[in-house]
Coordinates of C-alpha atoms and ligand atoms in Angstrom, one line a residue:
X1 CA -119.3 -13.2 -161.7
X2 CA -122.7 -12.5 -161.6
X3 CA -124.0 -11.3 -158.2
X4 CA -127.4 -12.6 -157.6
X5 CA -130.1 -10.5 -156.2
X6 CA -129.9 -11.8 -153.4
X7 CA -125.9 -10.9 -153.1
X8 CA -126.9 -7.7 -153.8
X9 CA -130.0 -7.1 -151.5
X10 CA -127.3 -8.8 -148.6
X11 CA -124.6 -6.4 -149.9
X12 CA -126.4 -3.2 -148.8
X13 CA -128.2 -4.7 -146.0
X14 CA -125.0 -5.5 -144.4
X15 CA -122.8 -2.1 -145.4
X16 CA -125.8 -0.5 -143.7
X17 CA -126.9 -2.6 -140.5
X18 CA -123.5 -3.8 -139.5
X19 CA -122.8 -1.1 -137.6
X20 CA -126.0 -1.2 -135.5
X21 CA -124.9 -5.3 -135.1
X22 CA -122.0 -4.7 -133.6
X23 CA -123.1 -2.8 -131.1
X24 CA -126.0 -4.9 -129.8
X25 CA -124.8 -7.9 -128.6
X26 CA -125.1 -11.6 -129.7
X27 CA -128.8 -13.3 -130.2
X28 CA -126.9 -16.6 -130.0
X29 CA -127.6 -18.9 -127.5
X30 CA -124.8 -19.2 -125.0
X31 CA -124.8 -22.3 -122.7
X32 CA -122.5 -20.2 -120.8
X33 CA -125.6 -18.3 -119.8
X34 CA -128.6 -20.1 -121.2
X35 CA -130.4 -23.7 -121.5
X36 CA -129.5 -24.2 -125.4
X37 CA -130.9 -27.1 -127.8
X38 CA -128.5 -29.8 -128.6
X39 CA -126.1 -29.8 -131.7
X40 CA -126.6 -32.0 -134.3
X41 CA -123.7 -34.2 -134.2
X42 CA -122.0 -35.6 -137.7
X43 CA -121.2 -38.4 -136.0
X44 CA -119.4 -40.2 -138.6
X45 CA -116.6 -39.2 -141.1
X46 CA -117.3 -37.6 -144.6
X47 CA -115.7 -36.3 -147.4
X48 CA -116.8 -33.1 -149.6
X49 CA -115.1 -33.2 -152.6
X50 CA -116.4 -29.2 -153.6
X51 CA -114.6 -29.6 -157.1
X52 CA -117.4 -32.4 -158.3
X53 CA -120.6 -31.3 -155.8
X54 CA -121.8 -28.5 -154.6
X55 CA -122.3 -28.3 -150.0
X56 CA -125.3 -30.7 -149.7
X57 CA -128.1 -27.9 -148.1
X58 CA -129.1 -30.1 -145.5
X59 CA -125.3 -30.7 -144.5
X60 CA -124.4 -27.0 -145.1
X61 CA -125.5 -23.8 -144.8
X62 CA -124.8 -20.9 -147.3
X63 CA -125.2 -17.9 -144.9
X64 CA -123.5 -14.8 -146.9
X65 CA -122.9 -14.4 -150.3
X66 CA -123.3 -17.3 -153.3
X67 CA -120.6 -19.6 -153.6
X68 CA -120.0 -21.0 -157.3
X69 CA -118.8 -24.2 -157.7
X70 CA -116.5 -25.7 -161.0
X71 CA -114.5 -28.6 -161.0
X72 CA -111.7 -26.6 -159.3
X73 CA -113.8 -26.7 -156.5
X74 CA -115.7 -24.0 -154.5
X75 CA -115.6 -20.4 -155.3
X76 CA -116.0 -18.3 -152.5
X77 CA -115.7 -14.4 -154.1
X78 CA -115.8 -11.0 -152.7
X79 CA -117.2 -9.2 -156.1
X80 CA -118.1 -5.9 -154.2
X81 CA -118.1 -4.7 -151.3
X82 CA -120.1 -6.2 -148.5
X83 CA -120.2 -9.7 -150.2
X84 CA -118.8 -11.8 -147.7
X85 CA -119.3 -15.9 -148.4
X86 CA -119.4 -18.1 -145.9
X87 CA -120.3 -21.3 -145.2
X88 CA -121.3 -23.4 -142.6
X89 CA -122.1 -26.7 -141.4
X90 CA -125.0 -27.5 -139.8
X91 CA -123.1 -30.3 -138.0
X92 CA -120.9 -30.3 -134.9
X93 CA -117.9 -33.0 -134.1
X94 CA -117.4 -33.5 -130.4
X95 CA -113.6 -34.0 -131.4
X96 CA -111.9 -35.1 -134.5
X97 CA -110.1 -33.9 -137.5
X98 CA -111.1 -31.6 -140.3
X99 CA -108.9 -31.5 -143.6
X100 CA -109.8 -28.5 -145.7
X101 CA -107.6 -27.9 -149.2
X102 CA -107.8 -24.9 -149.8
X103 CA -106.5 -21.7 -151.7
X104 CA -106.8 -18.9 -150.5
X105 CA -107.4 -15.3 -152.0
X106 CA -105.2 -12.1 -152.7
X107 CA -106.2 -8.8 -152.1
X108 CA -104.8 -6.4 -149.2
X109 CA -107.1 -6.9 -146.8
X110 CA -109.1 -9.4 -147.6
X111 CA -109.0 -12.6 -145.3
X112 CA -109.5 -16.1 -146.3
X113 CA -111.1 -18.4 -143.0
X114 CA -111.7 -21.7 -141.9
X115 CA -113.0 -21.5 -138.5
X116 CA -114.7 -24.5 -135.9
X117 CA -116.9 -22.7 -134.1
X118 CA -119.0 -24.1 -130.7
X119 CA -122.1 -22.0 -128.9
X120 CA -120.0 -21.0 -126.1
X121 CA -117.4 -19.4 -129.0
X122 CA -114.2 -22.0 -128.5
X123 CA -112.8 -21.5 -131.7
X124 CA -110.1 -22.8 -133.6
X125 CA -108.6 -20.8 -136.8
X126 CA -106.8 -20.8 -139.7
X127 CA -106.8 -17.8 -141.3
X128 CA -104.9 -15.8 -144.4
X129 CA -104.7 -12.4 -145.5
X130 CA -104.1 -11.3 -149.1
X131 CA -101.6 -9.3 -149.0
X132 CA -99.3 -11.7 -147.6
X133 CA -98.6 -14.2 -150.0
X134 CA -96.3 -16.7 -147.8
X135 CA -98.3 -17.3 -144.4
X136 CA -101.3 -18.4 -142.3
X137 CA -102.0 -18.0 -139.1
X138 CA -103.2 -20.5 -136.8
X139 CA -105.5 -19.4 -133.8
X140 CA -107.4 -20.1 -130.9
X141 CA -110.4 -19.2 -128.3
X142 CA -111.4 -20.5 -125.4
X143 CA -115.5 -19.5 -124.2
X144 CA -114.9 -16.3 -126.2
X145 CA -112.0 -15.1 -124.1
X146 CA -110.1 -12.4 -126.3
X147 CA -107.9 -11.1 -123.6
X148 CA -104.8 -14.0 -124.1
X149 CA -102.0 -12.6 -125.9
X150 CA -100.2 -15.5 -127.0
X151 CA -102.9 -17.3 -129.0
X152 CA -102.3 -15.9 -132.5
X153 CA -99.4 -17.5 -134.3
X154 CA -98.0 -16.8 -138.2
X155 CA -96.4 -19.3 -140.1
X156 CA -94.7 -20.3 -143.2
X157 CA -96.4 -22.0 -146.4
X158 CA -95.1 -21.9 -149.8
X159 CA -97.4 -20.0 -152.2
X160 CA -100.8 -20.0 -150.1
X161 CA -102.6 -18.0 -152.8
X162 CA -101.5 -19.6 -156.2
X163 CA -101.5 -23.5 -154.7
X164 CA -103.3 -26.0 -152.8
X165 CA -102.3 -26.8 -149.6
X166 CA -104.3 -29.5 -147.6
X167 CA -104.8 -27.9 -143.9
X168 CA -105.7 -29.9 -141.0
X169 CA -106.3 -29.8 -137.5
X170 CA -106.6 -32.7 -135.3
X171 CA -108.5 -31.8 -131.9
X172 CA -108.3 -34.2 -129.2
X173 CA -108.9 -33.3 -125.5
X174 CA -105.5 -33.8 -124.5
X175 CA -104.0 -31.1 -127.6
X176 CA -105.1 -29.7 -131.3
X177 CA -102.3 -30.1 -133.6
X178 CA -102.5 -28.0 -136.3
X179 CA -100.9 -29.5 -140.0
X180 CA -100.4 -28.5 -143.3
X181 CA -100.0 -30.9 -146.3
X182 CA -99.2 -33.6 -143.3
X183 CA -96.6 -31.4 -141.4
X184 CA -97.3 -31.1 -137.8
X185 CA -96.8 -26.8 -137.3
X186 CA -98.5 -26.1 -133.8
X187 CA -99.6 -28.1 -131.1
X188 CA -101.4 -26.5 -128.5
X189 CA -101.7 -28.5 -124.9
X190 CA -104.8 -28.6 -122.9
X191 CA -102.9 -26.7 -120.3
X192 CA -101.5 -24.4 -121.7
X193 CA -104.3 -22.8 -122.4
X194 CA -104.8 -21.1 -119.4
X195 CA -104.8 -24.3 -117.5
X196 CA -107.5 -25.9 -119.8
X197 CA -110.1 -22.8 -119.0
X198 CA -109.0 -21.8 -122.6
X199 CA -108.8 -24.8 -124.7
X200 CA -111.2 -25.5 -126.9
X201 CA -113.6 -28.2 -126.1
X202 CA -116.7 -28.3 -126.9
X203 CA -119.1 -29.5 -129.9
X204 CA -117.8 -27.3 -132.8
X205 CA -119.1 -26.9 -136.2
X206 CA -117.1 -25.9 -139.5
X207 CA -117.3 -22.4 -141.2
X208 CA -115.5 -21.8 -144.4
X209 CA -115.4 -18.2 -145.6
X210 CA -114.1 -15.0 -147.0
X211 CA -114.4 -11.6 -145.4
X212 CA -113.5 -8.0 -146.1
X213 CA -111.2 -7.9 -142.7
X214 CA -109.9 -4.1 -144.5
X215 CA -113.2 -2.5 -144.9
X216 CA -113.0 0.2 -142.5
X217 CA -116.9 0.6 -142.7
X218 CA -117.5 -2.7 -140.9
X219 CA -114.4 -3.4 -138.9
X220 CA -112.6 -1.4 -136.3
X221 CA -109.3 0.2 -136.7
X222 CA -107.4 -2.7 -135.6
X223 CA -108.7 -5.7 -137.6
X224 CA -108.2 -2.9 -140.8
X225 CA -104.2 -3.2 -139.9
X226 CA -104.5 -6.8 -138.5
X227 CA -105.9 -7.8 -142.1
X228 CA -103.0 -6.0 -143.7
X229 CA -104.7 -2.6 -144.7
X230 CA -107.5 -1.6 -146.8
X231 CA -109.3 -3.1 -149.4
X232 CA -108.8 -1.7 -152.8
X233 CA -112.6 -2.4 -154.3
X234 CA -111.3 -1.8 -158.0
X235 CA -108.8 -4.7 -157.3
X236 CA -112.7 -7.3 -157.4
X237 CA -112.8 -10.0 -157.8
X238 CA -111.1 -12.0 -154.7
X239 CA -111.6 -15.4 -154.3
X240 CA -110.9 -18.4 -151.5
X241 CA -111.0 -21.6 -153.7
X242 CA -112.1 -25.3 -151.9
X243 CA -111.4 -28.2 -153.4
X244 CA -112.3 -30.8 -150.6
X245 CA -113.2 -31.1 -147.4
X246 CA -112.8 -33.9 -144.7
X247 CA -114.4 -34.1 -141.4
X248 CA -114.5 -36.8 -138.9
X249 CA -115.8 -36.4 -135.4
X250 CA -113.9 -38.3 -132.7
X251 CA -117.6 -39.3 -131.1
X252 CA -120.7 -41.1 -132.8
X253 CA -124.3 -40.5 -131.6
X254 CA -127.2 -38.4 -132.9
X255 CA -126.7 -35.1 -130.7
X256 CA -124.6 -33.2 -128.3
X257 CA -126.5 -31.9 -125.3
X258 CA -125.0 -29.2 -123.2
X259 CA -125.4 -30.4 -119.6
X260 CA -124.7 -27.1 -117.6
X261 CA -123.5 -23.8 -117.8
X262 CA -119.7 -24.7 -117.3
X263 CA -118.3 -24.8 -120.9
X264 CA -116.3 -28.2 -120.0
X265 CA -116.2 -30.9 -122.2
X266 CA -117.2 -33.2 -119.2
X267 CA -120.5 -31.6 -119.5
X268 CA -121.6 -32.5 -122.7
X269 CA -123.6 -35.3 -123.2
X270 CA -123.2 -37.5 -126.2
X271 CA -126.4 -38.5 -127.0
X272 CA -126.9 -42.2 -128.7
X273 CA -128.1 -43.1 -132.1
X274 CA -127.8 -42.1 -135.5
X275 CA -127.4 -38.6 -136.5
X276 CA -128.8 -37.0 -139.4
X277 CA -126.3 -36.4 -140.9
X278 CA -125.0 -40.1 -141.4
X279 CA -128.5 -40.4 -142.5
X280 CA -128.2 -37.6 -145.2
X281 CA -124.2 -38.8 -146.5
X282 CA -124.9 -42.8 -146.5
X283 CA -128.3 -44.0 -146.4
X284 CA -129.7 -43.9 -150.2
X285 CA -132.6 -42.2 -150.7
X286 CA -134.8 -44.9 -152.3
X287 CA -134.3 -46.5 -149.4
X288 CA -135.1 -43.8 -146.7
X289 CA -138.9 -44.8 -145.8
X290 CA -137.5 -47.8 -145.3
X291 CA -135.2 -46.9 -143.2
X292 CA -136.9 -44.4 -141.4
X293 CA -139.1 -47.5 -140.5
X294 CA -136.2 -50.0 -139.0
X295 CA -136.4 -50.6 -135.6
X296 CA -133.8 -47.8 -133.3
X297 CA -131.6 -51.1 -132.5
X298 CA -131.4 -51.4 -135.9
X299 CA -130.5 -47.7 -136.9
X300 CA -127.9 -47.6 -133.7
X301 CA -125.8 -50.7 -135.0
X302 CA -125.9 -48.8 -138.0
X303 CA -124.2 -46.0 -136.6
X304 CA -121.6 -47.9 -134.5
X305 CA -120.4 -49.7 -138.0
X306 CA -122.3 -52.8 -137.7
X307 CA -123.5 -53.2 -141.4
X308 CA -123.9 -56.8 -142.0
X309 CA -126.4 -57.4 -138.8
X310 CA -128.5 -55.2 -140.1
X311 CA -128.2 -56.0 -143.3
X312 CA -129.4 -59.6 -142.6
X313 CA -131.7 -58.4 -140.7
X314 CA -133.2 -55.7 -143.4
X315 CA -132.6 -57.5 -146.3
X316 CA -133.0 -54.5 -148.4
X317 CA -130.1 -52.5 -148.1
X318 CA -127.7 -53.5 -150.7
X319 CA -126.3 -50.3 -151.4
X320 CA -125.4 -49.1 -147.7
X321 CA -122.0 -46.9 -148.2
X322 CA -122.5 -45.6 -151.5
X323 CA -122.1 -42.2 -151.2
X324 CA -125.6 -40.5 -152.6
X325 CA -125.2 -38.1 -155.6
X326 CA -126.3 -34.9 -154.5
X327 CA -128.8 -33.5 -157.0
X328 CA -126.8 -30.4 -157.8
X329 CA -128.7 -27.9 -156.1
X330 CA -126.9 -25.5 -154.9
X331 CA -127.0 -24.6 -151.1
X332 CA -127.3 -20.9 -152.0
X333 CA -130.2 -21.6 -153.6
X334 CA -132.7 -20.8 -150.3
X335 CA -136.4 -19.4 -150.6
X336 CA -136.9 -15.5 -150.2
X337 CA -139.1 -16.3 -147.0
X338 CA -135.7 -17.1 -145.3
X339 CA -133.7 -14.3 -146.2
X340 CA -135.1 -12.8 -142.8
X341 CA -133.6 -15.6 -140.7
X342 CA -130.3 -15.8 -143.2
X343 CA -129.7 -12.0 -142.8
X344 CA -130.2 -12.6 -138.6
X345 CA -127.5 -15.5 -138.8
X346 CA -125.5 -13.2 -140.9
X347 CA -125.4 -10.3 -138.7
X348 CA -125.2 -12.6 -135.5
X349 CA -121.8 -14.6 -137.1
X350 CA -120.7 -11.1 -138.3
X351 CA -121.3 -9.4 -135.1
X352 CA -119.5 -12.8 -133.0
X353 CA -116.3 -12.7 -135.6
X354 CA -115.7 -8.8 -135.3
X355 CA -116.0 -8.8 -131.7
X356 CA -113.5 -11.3 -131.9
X357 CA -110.9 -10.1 -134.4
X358 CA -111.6 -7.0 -133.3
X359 CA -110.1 -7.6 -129.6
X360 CA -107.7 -10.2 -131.0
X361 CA -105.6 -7.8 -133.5
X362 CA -104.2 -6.7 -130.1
X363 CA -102.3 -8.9 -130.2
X364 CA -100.8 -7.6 -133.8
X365 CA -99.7 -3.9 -132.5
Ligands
NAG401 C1 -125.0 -14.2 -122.0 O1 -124.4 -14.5 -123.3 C2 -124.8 -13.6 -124.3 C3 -124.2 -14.1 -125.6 O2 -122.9 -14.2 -125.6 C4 -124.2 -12.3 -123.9 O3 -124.6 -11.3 -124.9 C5 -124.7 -11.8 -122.6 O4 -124.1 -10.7 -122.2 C6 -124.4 -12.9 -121.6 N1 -125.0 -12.6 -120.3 C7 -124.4 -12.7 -119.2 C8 -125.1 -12.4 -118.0 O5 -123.2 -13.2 -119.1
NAG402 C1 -114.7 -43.4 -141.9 O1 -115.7 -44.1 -141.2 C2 -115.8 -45.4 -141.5 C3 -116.9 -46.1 -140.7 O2 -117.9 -45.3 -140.5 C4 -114.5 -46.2 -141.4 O3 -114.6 -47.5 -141.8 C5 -113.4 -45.4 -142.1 O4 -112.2 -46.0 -141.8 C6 -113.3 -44.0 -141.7 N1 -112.4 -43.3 -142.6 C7 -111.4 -42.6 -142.1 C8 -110.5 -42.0 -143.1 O5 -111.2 -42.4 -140.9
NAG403 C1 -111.6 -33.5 -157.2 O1 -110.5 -33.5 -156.3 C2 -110.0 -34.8 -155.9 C3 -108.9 -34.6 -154.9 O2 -109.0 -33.5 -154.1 C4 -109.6 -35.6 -157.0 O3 -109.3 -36.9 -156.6 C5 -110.7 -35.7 -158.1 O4 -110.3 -36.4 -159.2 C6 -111.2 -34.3 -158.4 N1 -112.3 -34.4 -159.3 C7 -112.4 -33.7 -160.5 C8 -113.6 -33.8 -161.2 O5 -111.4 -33.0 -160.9
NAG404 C1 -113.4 -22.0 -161.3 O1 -113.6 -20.6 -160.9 C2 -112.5 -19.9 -160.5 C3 -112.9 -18.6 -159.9 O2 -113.7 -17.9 -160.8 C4 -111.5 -19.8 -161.6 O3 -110.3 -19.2 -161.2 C5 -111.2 -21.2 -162.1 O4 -110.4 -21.1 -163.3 C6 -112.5 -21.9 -162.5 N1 -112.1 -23.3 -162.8 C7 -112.5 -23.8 -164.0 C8 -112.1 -25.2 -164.3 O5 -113.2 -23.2 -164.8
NAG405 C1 -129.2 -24.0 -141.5 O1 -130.4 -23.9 -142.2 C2 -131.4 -24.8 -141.6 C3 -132.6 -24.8 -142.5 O2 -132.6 -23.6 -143.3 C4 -131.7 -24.4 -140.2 O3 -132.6 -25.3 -139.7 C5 -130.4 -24.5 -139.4 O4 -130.6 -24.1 -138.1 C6 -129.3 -23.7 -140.1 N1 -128.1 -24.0 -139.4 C7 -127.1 -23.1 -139.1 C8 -125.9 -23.6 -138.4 O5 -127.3 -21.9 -139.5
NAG406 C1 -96.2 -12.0 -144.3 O1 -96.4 -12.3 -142.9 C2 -95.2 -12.7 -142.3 C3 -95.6 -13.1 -140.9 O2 -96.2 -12.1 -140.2 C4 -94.2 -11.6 -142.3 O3 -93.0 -12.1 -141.7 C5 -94.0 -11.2 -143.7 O4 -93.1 -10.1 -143.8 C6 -95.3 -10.8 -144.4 N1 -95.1 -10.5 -145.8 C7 -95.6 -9.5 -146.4 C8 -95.3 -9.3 -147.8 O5 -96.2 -8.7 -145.7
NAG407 C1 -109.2 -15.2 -120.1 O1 -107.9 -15.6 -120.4 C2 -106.8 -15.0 -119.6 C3 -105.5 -15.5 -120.0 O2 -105.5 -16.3 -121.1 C4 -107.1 -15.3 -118.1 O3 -106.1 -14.6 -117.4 C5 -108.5 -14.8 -117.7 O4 -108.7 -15.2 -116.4 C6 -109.5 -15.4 -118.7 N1 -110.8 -14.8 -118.3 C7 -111.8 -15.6 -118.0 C8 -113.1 -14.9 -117.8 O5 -111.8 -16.8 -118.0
NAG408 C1 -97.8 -15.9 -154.8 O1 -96.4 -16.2 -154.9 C2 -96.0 -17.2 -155.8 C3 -94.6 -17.4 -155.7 O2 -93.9 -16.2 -155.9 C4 -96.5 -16.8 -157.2 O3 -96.2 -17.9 -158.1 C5 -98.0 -16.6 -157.2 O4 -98.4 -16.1 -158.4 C6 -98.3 -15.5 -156.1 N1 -99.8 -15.4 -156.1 C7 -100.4 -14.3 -156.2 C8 -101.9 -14.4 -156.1 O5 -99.8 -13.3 -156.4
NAG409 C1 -104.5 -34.0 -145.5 O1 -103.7 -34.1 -144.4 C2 -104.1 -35.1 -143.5 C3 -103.3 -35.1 -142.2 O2 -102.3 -34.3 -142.2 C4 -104.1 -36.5 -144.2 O3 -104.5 -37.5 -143.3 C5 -105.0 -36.4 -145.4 O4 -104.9 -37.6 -146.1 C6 -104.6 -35.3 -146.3 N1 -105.6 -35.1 -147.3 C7 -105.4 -34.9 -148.6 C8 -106.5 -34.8 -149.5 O5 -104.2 -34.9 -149.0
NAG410 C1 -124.8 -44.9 -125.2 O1 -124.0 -45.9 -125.8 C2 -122.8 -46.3 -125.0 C3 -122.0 -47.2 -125.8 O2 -122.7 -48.1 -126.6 C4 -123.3 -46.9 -123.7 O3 -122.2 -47.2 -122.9 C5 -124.2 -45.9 -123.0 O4 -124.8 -46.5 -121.8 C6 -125.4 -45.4 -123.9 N1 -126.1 -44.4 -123.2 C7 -127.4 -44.3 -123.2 C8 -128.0 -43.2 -122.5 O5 -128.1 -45.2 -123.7

């Protein structure tokens, strides 16, 4: 492993500002509190096979760390201290299921993550710790709400750290069921999370990453013994592997907009047309101007599945649903005149995720 600069210059800039981040609060926008844009929607359904492409940049963002991709799919490794890899999509699903197969690191204390994540911080977790070579744990937020003492739940899996294991989660407003390798462990009941005020429910986007959970320099005393003790830094490298990763969102449009303050799902408005995604994963690229110029009837039946209209109608677009070759360009590869804005998003995701575990090892004593 070969840290890049930029790994490097994030490594100290985060051993020596986290601190100062935790203690300010969130720069997010909150539509708890605050009249936030829209998130992008996906949409559609798409699968990232991570063991032949790198994350498409426009689809995902590398926010921490460099993730190296090989055809056993994508590396996400902790090489020092302070590297912390993560990945996150720049879509949201209003709904749906996301299949991630995954291995995930050793190391005590190191924690391997996939996390859906909305504005208001619903969350829903899987999450695995390296010293514990024969469970997960599946978890749960509701609008940020740490003080529930019944979310956190640790379960079996065979091997988590030497094998593949295809993880799932299907979200629906009724329930999420939580599977792995297409065995139902958890459900969770819109009720029973504290009458619904809890349950997850809004636009959520997907974060993959790895995180030092035992650093005692950037987490509090509790997420050290939630994450199974200290990290041993002469013990480098850990790494999360991800072969593949399949998202579907339950709604189609172009955008969710948050219609008031309330954090239901009632108040989000699914806004029509084609999102960007879908434009990104399944219109070619030759043909983009093209598209781009089609009438927004034309784009909408699109979006809703109806191909051969439009098709007639175009004339042009023999090659709709053949899945553009990314170019190989890595999503880590970002311009220095954004490290600014990456080290903000850094810090702000840091600062949300050790508020977080750091109320919800509580739960662990
Ligand atoms: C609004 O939300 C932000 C972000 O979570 C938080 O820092 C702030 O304290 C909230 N303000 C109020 C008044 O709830
Ligand atoms: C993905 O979406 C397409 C239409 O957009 C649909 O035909 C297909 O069945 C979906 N695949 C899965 C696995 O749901
Ligand atoms: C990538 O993984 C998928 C299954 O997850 C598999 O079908 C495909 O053959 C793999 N590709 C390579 C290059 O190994
Ligand atoms: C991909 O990288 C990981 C982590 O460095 C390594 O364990 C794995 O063997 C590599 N796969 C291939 C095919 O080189
Ligand atoms: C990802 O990066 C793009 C461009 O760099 C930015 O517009 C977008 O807001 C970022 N999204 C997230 C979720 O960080
Ligand atoms: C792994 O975690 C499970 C669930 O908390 C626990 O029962 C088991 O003892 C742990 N194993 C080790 C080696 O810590
Ligand atoms: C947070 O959740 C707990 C129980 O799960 C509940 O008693 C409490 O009212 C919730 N707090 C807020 C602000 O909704
Ligand atoms: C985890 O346990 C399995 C089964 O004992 C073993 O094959 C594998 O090597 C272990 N993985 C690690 C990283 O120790
Ligand atoms: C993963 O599990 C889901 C549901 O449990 C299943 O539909 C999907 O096909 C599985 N994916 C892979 C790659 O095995
Ligand atoms: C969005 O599309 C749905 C289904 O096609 C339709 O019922 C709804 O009226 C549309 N909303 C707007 C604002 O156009």
């Amino acid at each position: 492993m070969f840290p890049s600069i930029r790994s490097v210059a994030l490594a100290g800039f985060a051993a020596s500002l986290l601190p100062q981040a935790l203690a300010q609060t969130s720069t997010s926008c909150n539509p708890l509190n605050a009249t936030c844009p829209a998130d992008a929607a996906l949409g559609t359904n798409a699968t990232f096979l991570f063991n032949e492409t790198s994350a498409n940049s426009k689809l995902w963002n590398t926010t921490a760390g460099t993730i190296d991709y090989n055809s056993t799919g994508g590396q996400f490794t902790i090489s020092e201290k302070g590297v912390s890899p993560t990945l996150i999509s720049n879509f949201f699903i209003f709904f749906g299921r996301v299949d991630v197969v995954l291995k995930a690191a050793s190391g005590q204390g190191i924690v391997s993550s996939i996390v859906l994540e909305s504005d208001d911080l619903d969350e829903v977790d899987f999450e695995w710790i390296g010293g514990n070579n024969t469970s997960w744990q599946s978890n749960y937020f509701g609008k940020g709400n740490t003080t529930s003492y019944d979310r956190a739940v640790w379960h079996d899996v065979d091997d988590p750290q030497g094998t593949f294991h295809n993880y799932s989660v299907d979200w629906t407003k009724e329930k999420i069921d939580w599977y792995v390798d297409n065995e139902l462990i958890r459900t969770l009941n819109y009720e029973d999370a504290n009458g619904g005020d809890n349950f997850p429910q809004t636009p959520m986007n997907i974060r993959l990453g790895i995180w030092a959970g035992g650093d005692p320099d950037s987490n509090s005393y509790w997420t050290v013994q939630w994450s199974g003790g200290e990290v041993d830094y002469d013990d480098c490298p850990f790494t999360m592997s991800v072969r593949e990763v399949f998202v579907q969102d339950y709604s189609s449009g172009k955008e969710y907009k948050w219609g008031d303050h309330t954090g239901s799902y009632d108040s989000i408005e699914i806004v029509n047309g084609t999102s960007e995604a879908y434009e990104e994963l399944y219109v070619p690229s030759g043909t983009k101007a093209k598209w781009d110029s089609l009438p927004t009837w034309a784009k909408a039946a699109i979006g809703v599945g109806s191909v051969a209209v439009v098709a007639v109608a175009a004339g042009a677009f023999i090659l709709f649903f053949l899945k553009k070759r990314r170019e190989g360009r890595a999503a880590y590869q970002l311009q220095e005149q954004n490290m600014a804005k990456e080290q903000e998003e850094l810090l702000e995701y840091k600062s949300n995720y050790q508020q977080i575990k750091g109320n919800s090892t509580e739960i662990h004593r």
